[in-house]
GROMACS .gro file of N, CA and C in nm:
model
  357
    1MET      N    1  13.912   7.303   3.496
    1MET     CA    2  13.855   7.422   3.435
    1MET      C    3  13.711   7.392   3.393
    2THR      N    4  13.626   7.489   3.404
    2THR     CA    5  13.486   7.471   3.371
    2THR      C    6  13.465   7.465   3.220
    3TYR      N    7  13.348   7.419   3.183
    3TYR     CA    8  13.315   7.414   3.040
    3TYR      C    9  13.309   7.554   2.979
    4LEU      N   10  13.265   7.650   3.058
    4LEU     CA   11  13.261   7.788   3.009
    4LEU      C   12  13.402   7.840   2.982
    5GLY      N   13  13.496   7.810   3.071
    5GLY     CA   14  13.635   7.851   3.051
    5GLY      C   15  13.695   7.788   2.927
    6ILE      N   16  13.666   7.660   2.906
    6ILE     CA   17  13.717   7.591   2.786
    6ILE      C   18  13.655   7.651   2.661
    7ALA      N   19  13.525   7.681   2.667
    7ALA     CA   20  13.459   7.742   2.551
    7ALA      C   21  13.519   7.879   2.520
    8ILE      N   22  13.549   7.957   2.622
    8ILE     CA   23  13.610   8.088   2.601
    8ILE      C   24  13.750   8.073   2.544
    9GLN      N   25  13.825   7.973   2.591
    9GLN     CA   26  13.958   7.948   2.535
    9GLN      C   27  13.950   7.916   2.387
   10ILE      N   28  13.857   7.832   2.349
   10ILE     CA   29  13.841   7.796   2.207
   10ILE      C   30  13.800   7.918   2.126
   11LEU      N   31  13.709   7.998   2.180
   11LEU     CA   32  13.666   8.119   2.111
   11LEU      C   33  13.783   8.217   2.093
   12LEU      N   34  13.863   8.234   2.196
   12LEU     CA   35  13.980   8.323   2.186
   12LEU      C   36  14.082   8.269   2.086
   13PHE      N   37  14.099   8.137   2.083
   13PHE     CA   38  14.187   8.076   1.983
   13PHE      C   39  14.138   8.110   1.843
   14LEU      N   40  14.009   8.096   1.820
   14LEU     CA   41  13.954   8.126   1.687
   14LEU      C   42  13.970   8.273   1.652
   15VAL      N   43  13.943   8.360   1.748
   15VAL     CA   44  13.953   8.504   1.723
   15VAL      C   45  14.096   8.544   1.690
   16PHE      N   46  14.191   8.498   1.770
   16PHE     CA   47  14.328   8.546   1.755
   16PHE      C   48  14.410   8.464   1.656
   17ALA      N   49  14.411   8.333   1.668
   17ALA     CA   50  14.495   8.252   1.580
   17ALA      C   51  14.444   8.256   1.436
   18VAL      N   52  14.315   8.236   1.419
   18VAL     CA   53  14.260   8.236   1.283
   18VAL      C   54  14.253   8.379   1.229
   19GLY      N   55  14.204   8.472   1.309
   19GLY     CA   56  14.197   8.612   1.265
   19GLY      C   57  14.334   8.672   1.237
   20GLY      N   58  14.430   8.641   1.322
   20GLY     CA   59  14.566   8.690   1.301
   20GLY      C   60  14.629   8.634   1.175
   21THR      N   61  14.602   8.506   1.147
   21THR     CA   62  14.654   8.444   1.024
   21THR      C   63  14.595   8.511   0.901
   22ILE      N   64  14.466   8.536   0.904
   22ILE     CA   65  14.402   8.603   0.791
   22ILE      C   66  14.461   8.742   0.772
   23ARG      N   67  14.478   8.817   0.882
   23ARG     CA   68  14.536   8.951   0.871
   23ARG      C   69  14.682   8.947   0.827
   24PHE      N   70  14.753   8.842   0.863
   24PHE     CA   71  14.894   8.833   0.825
   24PHE      C   72  14.911   8.815   0.674
   25PHE      N   73  14.822   8.739   0.612
   25PHE     CA   74  14.839   8.707   0.470
   25PHE      C   75  14.764   8.801   0.376
   26GLN      N   76  14.675   8.884   0.427
   26GLN     CA   77  14.606   8.979   0.340
   26GLN      C   78  14.696   9.097   0.309
   27PRO      N   79  14.685   9.153   0.189
   27PRO     CA   80  14.762   9.274   0.157
   27PRO      C   81  14.722   9.390   0.248
   28ILE      N   82  14.816   9.477   0.274
   28ILE     CA   83  14.793   9.589   0.366
   28ILE      C   84  14.682   9.681   0.315
   29ASP      N   85  14.675   9.704   0.184
   29ASP     CA   86  14.571   9.794   0.132
   29ASP      C   87  14.432   9.735   0.151
   30VAL      N   88  14.418   9.603   0.147
   30VAL     CA   89  14.288   9.540   0.173
   30VAL      C   90  14.253   9.555   0.321
   31LEU      N   91  14.352   9.537   0.408
   31LEU     CA   92  14.327   9.555   0.551
   31LEU      C   93  14.291   9.700   0.584
   32ALA      N   94  14.358   9.794   0.518
   32ALA     CA   95  14.334   9.936   0.545
   32ALA      C   96  14.192   9.978   0.508
   33LYS      N   97  14.132   9.910   0.410
   33LYS     CA   98  13.993   9.941   0.374
   33LYS      C   99  13.895   9.894   0.480
   34ARG      N  100  13.930   9.784   0.550
   34ARG     CA  101  13.840   9.727   0.650
   34ARG      C  102  13.868   9.775   0.791
   35MET      N  103  13.993   9.810   0.819
   35MET     CA  104  14.032   9.846   0.955
   35MET      C  105  14.102   9.981   0.954
   36LEU      N  106  14.045  10.076   1.024
   36LEU     CA  107  14.097  10.213   1.024
   36LEU      C  108  14.237  10.222   1.083
   37TRP      N  109  14.266  10.143   1.185
   37TRP     CA  110  14.394  10.154   1.254
   37TRP      C  111  14.514  10.117   1.168
   38VAL      N  112  14.494  10.036   1.065
   38VAL     CA  113  14.605   9.991   0.980
   38VAL      C  114  14.672  10.108   0.909
   39LYS      N  115  14.596  10.212   0.878
   39LYS     CA  116  14.650  10.329   0.808
   39LYS      C  117  14.753  10.405   0.893
   40TYR      N  118  14.746  10.389   1.023
   40TYR     CA  119  14.831  10.465   1.114
   40TYR      C  120  14.959  10.390   1.154
   41PHE      N  121  14.975  10.267   1.109
   41PHE     CA  122  15.090  10.186   1.147
   41PHE      C  123  15.171  10.146   1.025
   42ASP      N  124  15.300  10.125   1.047
   42ASP     CA  125  15.389  10.072   0.945
   42ASP      C  126  15.343   9.928   0.912
   43PRO      N  127  15.350   9.887   0.786
   43PRO     CA  128  15.308   9.751   0.751
   43PRO      C  129  15.380   9.641   0.830
   44ARG      N  130  15.506   9.665   0.864
   44ARG     CA  131  15.577   9.564   0.944
   44ARG      C  132  15.518   9.553   1.084
   45MET      N  133  15.470   9.663   1.139
   45MET     CA  134  15.407   9.659   1.271
   45MET      C  135  15.274   9.585   1.264
   46VAL      N  136  15.199   9.605   1.156
   46VAL     CA  137  15.072   9.534   1.139
   46VAL      C  138  15.099   9.384   1.133
   47ARG      N  139  15.202   9.344   1.058
   47ARG     CA  140  15.238   9.202   1.048
   47ARG      C  141  15.286   9.149   1.184
   48ALA      N  142  15.361   9.229   1.257
   48ALA     CA  143  15.410   9.185   1.389
   48ALA      C  144  15.293   9.165   1.486
   49ILE      N  145  15.196   9.255   1.484
   49ILE     CA  146  15.078   9.240   1.569
   49ILE      C  147  15.003   9.114   1.531
   50SER      N  148  14.992   9.087   1.402
   50SER     CA  149  14.926   8.965   1.356
   50SER      C  150  14.998   8.841   1.406
   51MET      N  151  15.130   8.842   1.400
   51MET     CA  152  15.207   8.726   1.448
   51MET      C  153  15.192   8.708   1.599
   52ILE      N  154  15.190   8.817   1.673
   52ILE     CA  155  15.168   8.807   1.818
   52ILE      C  156  15.032   8.744   1.845
   53GLU      N  157  14.931   8.786   1.770
   53GLU     CA  158  14.797   8.730   1.788
   53GLU      C  159  14.795   8.581   1.756
   54VAL      N  160  14.861   8.540   1.649
   54VAL     CA  161  14.863   8.398   1.611
   54VAL      C  162  14.934   8.316   1.719
   55ILE      N  163  15.052   8.359   1.759
   55ILE     CA  164  15.130   8.282   1.857
   55ILE      C  165  15.057   8.275   1.991
   56CYS      N  166  15.003   8.387   2.035
   56CYS     CA  167  14.932   8.387   2.163
   56CYS      C  168  14.798   8.314   2.154
   57GLY      N  169  14.733   8.320   2.039
   57GLY     CA  170  14.610   8.244   2.021
   57GLY      C  171  14.634   8.094   2.033
   58ILE      N  172  14.745   8.049   1.977
   58ILE     CA  173  14.783   7.908   1.992
   58ILE      C  174  14.820   7.880   2.137
   59GLY      N  175  14.890   7.974   2.201
   59GLY     CA  176  14.927   7.957   2.341
   59GLY      C  177  14.808   7.950   2.435
   60ILE      N  178  14.698   8.014   2.398
   60ILE     CA  179  14.576   8.009   2.480
   60ILE      C  180  14.517   7.868   2.479
   61ILE      N  181  14.528   7.798   2.367
   61ILE     CA  182  14.466   7.667   2.354
   61ILE      C  183  14.559   7.553   2.398
   62LEU      N  184  14.689   7.578   2.405
   62LEU     CA  185  14.785   7.473   2.439
   62LEU      C  186  14.761   7.406   2.575
   63PRO      N  187  14.715   7.477   2.678
   63PRO     CA  188  14.690   7.407   2.805
   63PRO      C  189  14.584   7.297   2.794
   64LEU      N  190  14.497   7.306   2.696
   64LEU     CA  191  14.400   7.199   2.677
   64LEU      C  192  14.466   7.075   2.618
   65VAL      N  193  14.573   7.095   2.541
   65VAL     CA  194  14.644   6.983   2.479
   65VAL      C  195  14.749   6.926   2.575
   66PHE      N  196  14.826   7.015   2.636
   66PHE     CA  197  14.932   6.974   2.729
   66PHE      C  198  14.891   7.011   2.871
   67SER      N  199  14.800   6.936   2.926
   67SER     CA  200  14.746   6.972   3.058
   67SER      C  201  14.846   6.949   3.171
   68ASP      N  202  14.945   6.863   3.151
   68ASP     CA  203  15.040   6.835   3.257
   68ASP      C  204  15.172   6.912   3.243
   69SER      N  205  15.175   7.011   3.157
   69SER     CA  206  15.296   7.089   3.135
   69SER      C  207  15.323   7.181   3.254
   70THR      N  208  15.450   7.198   3.286
   70THR     CA  209  15.486   7.288   3.396
   70THR      C  210  15.500   7.432   3.347
   71PHE      N  211  15.509   7.451   3.216
   71PHE     CA  212  15.520   7.586   3.160
   71PHE      C  213  15.380   7.645   3.148
   72SER      N  214  15.363   7.767   3.190
   72SER     CA  215  15.231   7.831   3.190
   72SER      C  216  15.206   7.905   3.058
   73PHE      N  217  15.167   7.826   2.957
   73PHE     CA  218  15.135   7.885   2.827
   73PHE      C  219  15.025   7.989   2.840
   74LEU      N  220  14.924   7.954   2.917
   74LEU     CA  221  14.807   8.040   2.930
   74LEU      C  222  14.841   8.173   2.995
   75LEU      N  223  14.924   8.171   3.097
   75LEU     CA  224  14.960   8.294   3.167
   75LEU      C  225  15.036   8.389   3.075
   76TYR      N  226  15.139   8.340   3.009
   76TYR     CA  227  15.220   8.426   2.923
   76TYR      C  228  15.143   8.472   2.800
   77SER      N  229  15.070   8.381   2.739
   77SER     CA  230  14.991   8.419   2.621
   77SER      C  231  14.882   8.518   2.658
   78GLY      N  232  14.815   8.491   2.770
   78GLY     CA  233  14.709   8.580   2.814
   78GLY      C  234  14.759   8.719   2.848
   79CYS      N  235  14.872   8.727   2.917
   79CYS     CA  236  14.927   8.858   2.953
   79CYS      C  237  14.969   8.937   2.830
   80LEU      N  238  15.032   8.870   2.733
   80LEU     CA  239  15.072   8.940   2.611
   80LEU      C  240  14.950   8.983   2.530
   81LEU      N  241  14.847   8.899   2.524
   81LEU     CA  242  14.725   8.939   2.454
   81LEU      C  243  14.654   9.053   2.526
   82MET      N  244  14.655   9.053   2.659
   82MET     CA  245  14.594   9.164   2.731
   82MET      C  246  14.668   9.294   2.703
   83ALA      N  247  14.800   9.289   2.699
   83ALA     CA  248  14.878   9.409   2.665
   83ALA      C  249  14.847   9.455   2.523
   84THR      N  250  14.832   9.360   2.432
   84THR     CA  251  14.797   9.394   2.293
   84THR      C  252  14.659   9.458   2.286
   85MET      N  253  14.564   9.405   2.361
   85MET     CA  254  14.429   9.460   2.358
   85MET      C  255  14.421   9.596   2.427
   86ILE      N  256  14.500   9.617   2.530
   86ILE     CA  257  14.507   9.751   2.592
   86ILE      C  258  14.562   9.850   2.491
   87GLY      N  259  14.664   9.809   2.417
   87GLY     CA  260  14.717   9.893   2.310
   87GLY      C  261  14.613   9.921   2.203
   88ALA      N  262  14.530   9.821   2.173
   88ALA     CA  263  14.424   9.840   2.074
   88ALA      C  264  14.321   9.942   2.123
   89VAL      N  265  14.285   9.934   2.251
   89VAL     CA  266  14.190  10.030   2.308
   89VAL      C  267  14.247  10.171   2.301
   90ILE      N  268  14.373  10.187   2.338
   90ILE     CA  269  14.436  10.319   2.334
   90ILE      C  270  14.444  10.370   2.190
   91THR      N  271  14.482  10.283   2.097
   91THR     CA  272  14.491  10.323   1.956
   91THR      C  273  14.357  10.368   1.903
   92HIS      N  274  14.252  10.291   1.929
   92HIS     CA  275  14.119  10.328   1.880
   92HIS      C  276  14.071  10.458   1.944
   93ALA      N  277  14.106  10.482   2.069
   93ALA     CA  278  14.068  10.608   2.134
   93ALA      C  279  14.141  10.726   2.071
   94ILE      N  280  14.269  10.708   2.040
   94ILE     CA  281  14.347  10.818   1.982
   94ILE      C  282  14.301  10.853   1.842
   95ILE      N  283  14.272  10.750   1.760
   95ILE     CA  284  14.233  10.778   1.621
   95ILE      C  285  14.084  10.809   1.607
   96GLY      N  286  14.009  10.798   1.716
   96GLY     CA  287  13.868  10.834   1.713
   96GLY      C  288  13.777  10.724   1.662
   97ASP      N  289  13.822  10.600   1.662
   97ASP     CA  290  13.741  10.487   1.618
   97ASP      C  291  13.674  10.425   1.741
   98TYR      N  292  13.579  10.499   1.797
   98TYR     CA  293  13.521  10.463   1.925
   98TYR      C  294  13.433  10.339   1.921
   99LYS      N  295  13.381  10.304   1.804
   99LYS     CA  296  13.294  10.187   1.792
   99LYS      C  297  13.368  10.058   1.828
  100GLN      N  298  13.497  10.054   1.803
  100GLN     CA  299  13.575   9.932   1.825
  100GLN      C  300  13.616   9.912   1.971
  101ILE      N  301  13.609  10.015   2.050
  101ILE     CA  302  13.660  10.007   2.187
  101ILE      C  303  13.578   9.909   2.271
  102ILE      N  304  13.447   9.907   2.256
  102ILE     CA  305  13.363   9.816   2.335
  102ILE      C  306  13.400   9.671   2.307
  103GLY      N  307  13.417   9.637   2.180
  103GLY     CA  308  13.456   9.501   2.144
  103GLY      C  309  13.593   9.464   2.200
  104ASN      N  310  13.686   9.558   2.193
  104ASN     CA  311  13.820   9.533   2.249
  104ASN      C  312  13.814   9.511   2.400
  105LEU      N  313  13.734   9.590   2.468
  105LEU     CA  314  13.721   9.574   2.614
  105LEU      C  315  13.655   9.441   2.649
  106PHE      N  316  13.558   9.398   2.569
  106PHE     CA  317  13.493   9.269   2.593
  106PHE      C  318  13.592   9.154   2.574
  107ILE      N  319  13.672   9.160   2.467
  107ILE     CA  320  13.773   9.057   2.445
  107ILE      C  321  13.877   9.060   2.556
  108LEU      N  322  13.915   9.179   2.599
  108LEU     CA  323  14.010   9.193   2.710
  108LEU      C  324  13.955   9.127   2.836
  109PHE      N  325  13.827   9.146   2.863
  109PHE     CA  326  13.763   9.084   2.978
  109PHE      C  327  13.763   8.931   2.966
  110MET      N  328  13.736   8.879   2.847
  110MET     CA  329  13.738   8.733   2.827
  110MET      C  330  13.879   8.677   2.847
  111ILE      N  331  13.980   8.747   2.797
  111ILE     CA  332  14.118   8.702   2.817
  111ILE      C  333  14.151   8.700   2.966
  112TYR      N  334  14.108   8.803   3.037
  112TYR     CA  335  14.133   8.810   3.181
  112TYR      C  336  14.067   8.693   3.254
  113LEU      N  337  13.943   8.661   3.217
  113LEU     CA  338  13.872   8.550   3.282
  113LEU      C  339  13.943   8.417   3.262
  114VAL      N  340  13.999   8.397   3.144
  114VAL     CA  341  14.067   8.271   3.115
  114VAL      C  342  14.206   8.268   3.179
  115THR      N  343  14.276   8.380   3.175
  115THR     CA  344  14.413   8.385   3.226
  115THR      C  345  14.417   8.380   3.378
  116PHE      N  346  14.329   8.453   3.442
  116PHE     CA  347  14.324   8.457   3.588
  116PHE      C  348  14.187   8.411   3.636
  117PRO      N  349  14.160   8.280   3.636
  117PRO     CA  350  14.027   8.233   3.674
  117PRO      C  351  13.995   8.266   3.820
  118VAL      N  352  13.872   8.302   3.844
  118VAL     CA  353  13.828   8.342   3.978
  118VAL      C  354  13.816   8.221   4.069
  119VAL      N  355  13.767   8.112   4.014
  119VAL     CA  356  13.744   7.991   4.095
  119VAL      C  357  13.870   7.912   4.112
   0.00000   0.00000   0.00000
C-alpha cells in the first residue's frame, strides 16, 4: 500500500474511532447543540451509530497491524462505513443540512479509495 493510502487510513481512524468515542460519551443534549441530525434520531440510535464508527474506525487501521491476516478487516469496515456515510448524506439532505453533505461525500470518497484501491 502506498504512503498516501496509509495516511488516509490513519486519518479515517482518527475521524471515526476518536470522533465516535467522543460522540458516544457526550450527553445527547450537548451533541444536539452541535449536530442538527441528533435531534431527529432516538438517543440509542445515535449511540449505535457512534459504536459502528468506533468499531469500523479500528477495523480500518487493523490491516496495518495484522498485515498477514486472512480476514479482510478493511473490506468489511470500509463497506459498513460507506453505508453509514451514504445514510449520513441522505439524512442531511432530508433535514436540509446541506452544508454537511460535501464533507460526508469527501469522507465517503476517502473510504472508497482505501477500501477498493485502484492500483
